[in-house]
XYZ file of C-alpha atoms in Angstrom:
166
model
C 89.194 60.376 215.084
C 87.281 62.686 216.182
C 83.963 60.971 215.888
C 85.211 57.780 217.056
C 84.381 59.192 220.918
C 80.872 60.618 219.319
C 80.173 56.998 217.879
C 81.084 54.979 220.568
C 78.820 57.278 223.015
C 75.791 56.857 220.975
C 76.721 52.936 220.420
C 76.467 52.531 224.535
C 73.476 54.960 225.092
C 71.630 52.719 221.933
C 72.276 49.297 223.893
C 71.454 50.761 227.290
C 68.340 51.938 225.691
C 67.382 49.556 224.470
C 67.708 46.622 226.859
C 66.283 48.856 229.759
C 62.407 47.907 227.906
C 62.925 44.338 228.058
C 62.385 44.107 231.843
C 59.538 46.492 231.886
C 56.170 44.936 232.011
C 53.293 46.608 230.157
C 50.849 48.830 232.035
C 47.875 47.015 230.420
C 49.422 43.585 232.306
C 47.942 43.791 235.829
C 48.933 41.444 238.665
C 45.882 38.428 237.951
C 45.810 38.066 241.482
C 45.070 42.015 242.011
C 42.497 41.664 239.823
C 40.857 38.882 242.414
C 41.220 40.724 245.366
C 39.623 43.879 243.109
C 36.433 41.648 241.930
C 36.281 40.383 245.631
C 36.262 44.021 247.126
C 33.691 45.120 244.012
C 31.858 42.007 245.147
C 31.867 43.076 249.323
C 31.109 46.355 248.375
C 27.849 45.483 246.509
C 26.814 43.577 249.237
C 27.383 46.229 251.414
C 30.315 45.332 253.738
C 32.970 48.055 253.674
C 35.227 46.753 255.780
C 35.303 43.294 253.892
C 35.431 45.071 250.680
C 38.175 48.120 251.790
C 40.547 45.255 253.164
C 40.258 43.541 250.058
C 40.836 46.414 247.545
C 43.366 47.477 249.823
C 45.023 43.958 249.093
C 44.537 44.560 245.072
C 46.822 48.034 245.839
C 49.554 46.060 247.590
C 49.504 43.552 245.193
C 49.899 45.445 241.749
C 49.567 49.559 242.782
C 48.919 50.812 239.213
C 45.319 48.909 239.171
C 43.207 51.874 238.538
C 39.994 49.924 238.871
C 41.148 49.079 243.191
C 41.779 52.665 243.219
C 38.029 53.513 242.115
C 36.462 51.107 243.736
C 37.968 52.275 246.868
C 36.606 55.779 246.685
C 32.955 54.402 245.525
C 33.447 52.592 249.271
C 34.361 56.301 250.273
C 31.417 58.032 248.930
C 29.010 54.905 250.214
C 30.765 56.097 253.831
C 30.286 59.478 253.029
C 33.928 60.227 253.273
C 34.155 62.657 250.009
C 37.712 63.791 250.602
C 38.648 60.311 251.008
C 36.980 59.311 247.739
C 38.735 62.354 245.862
C 42.234 61.646 246.924
C 41.486 57.849 245.716
C 40.708 58.894 242.429
C 43.380 61.570 242.320
C 45.549 58.642 242.688
C 43.890 56.210 239.613
C 43.905 59.679 237.523
C 47.582 59.950 238.410
C 48.111 56.337 236.359
C 45.712 57.617 233.667
C 44.337 60.455 233.237
C 41.512 59.752 230.345
C 39.901 57.817 232.849
C 36.451 58.480 232.371
C 34.981 56.333 235.311
C 37.781 58.199 237.688
C 36.538 61.018 236.843
C 32.779 60.279 237.019
C 33.361 59.207 240.553
C 35.775 61.926 241.527
C 33.067 64.733 239.751
C 30.024 63.425 241.580
C 32.362 63.067 245.384
C 33.022 66.846 243.827
C 29.682 67.437 244.243
C 28.919 66.509 247.327
C 31.608 68.558 249.062
C 30.083 71.965 247.176
C 32.688 71.904 244.431
C 30.374 72.024 241.780
C 32.256 74.127 239.278
C 35.081 71.502 239.401
C 32.515 68.653 238.996
C 31.590 70.739 236.003
C 35.498 70.379 235.163
C 35.115 66.631 234.796
C 32.099 66.518 233.394
C 33.370 69.070 230.717
C 36.454 66.403 229.992
C 34.242 63.550 230.328
C 32.335 64.474 227.325
C 35.218 65.918 224.973
C 36.653 61.619 225.673
C 33.504 60.308 225.195
C 32.817 62.008 222.123
C 29.596 61.875 220.037
C 28.826 58.134 221.950
C 26.404 58.097 224.976
C 28.876 57.686 227.689
C 27.691 56.123 231.591
C 29.869 58.845 233.466
C 28.900 61.656 231.501
C 24.716 60.738 232.550
C 25.907 60.290 236.144
C 27.893 62.608 236.837
C 25.919 65.313 234.925
C 22.388 63.626 236.743
C 24.532 64.689 240.081
C 25.446 67.954 239.240
C 21.863 68.483 238.675
C 20.999 67.073 242.021
C 23.278 69.032 243.983
C 24.861 68.012 247.394
C 22.776 65.660 249.271
C 23.753 66.878 252.649
C 21.295 68.328 253.454
C 22.089 71.388 255.946
C 19.768 71.125 259.179
C 18.224 74.781 259.559
C 17.718 76.320 263.298
C 14.374 76.804 263.879
C 14.133 79.851 266.240
C 12.293 79.181 269.392
C 9.699 81.050 270.992
C 11.155 83.288 273.707
C 11.108 82.287 277.410
C 8.252 83.914 279.411
C 9.585 84.713 283.265
């Protein structure tokens, strides 16, 4: 008699747990329309049409907010527009969905280099190299080159002018 309430509680818990998973969509199954809009956005980016790329990628995210590729592509749009802080934020959203996304880590690291956060970019590079292992990895190669090159933002030094003669 004492075990009856425990058995009933465990039975209800098991029934609840098993029924909740049946309605969830797997993370690997993204909305096909979202993927179509993502490809359109990437094509617009390749053509240099940043506004169309941004619009298409935002549409992709409205259709499926789990689309990491759209976040990374938006980060690339931001990078091309020299909006490095926005690029870092977009890749952070992709990394919130999948912390081991080497492409997102690479794009984020490149934006960090442009912001002057080279030490943080090197942490991203170390993580990418750990995830890739011994095999060659394009994000690691690209980020290592960006770190080696350094920020592209050229700080113009003012040249002193000759004193005026009165």
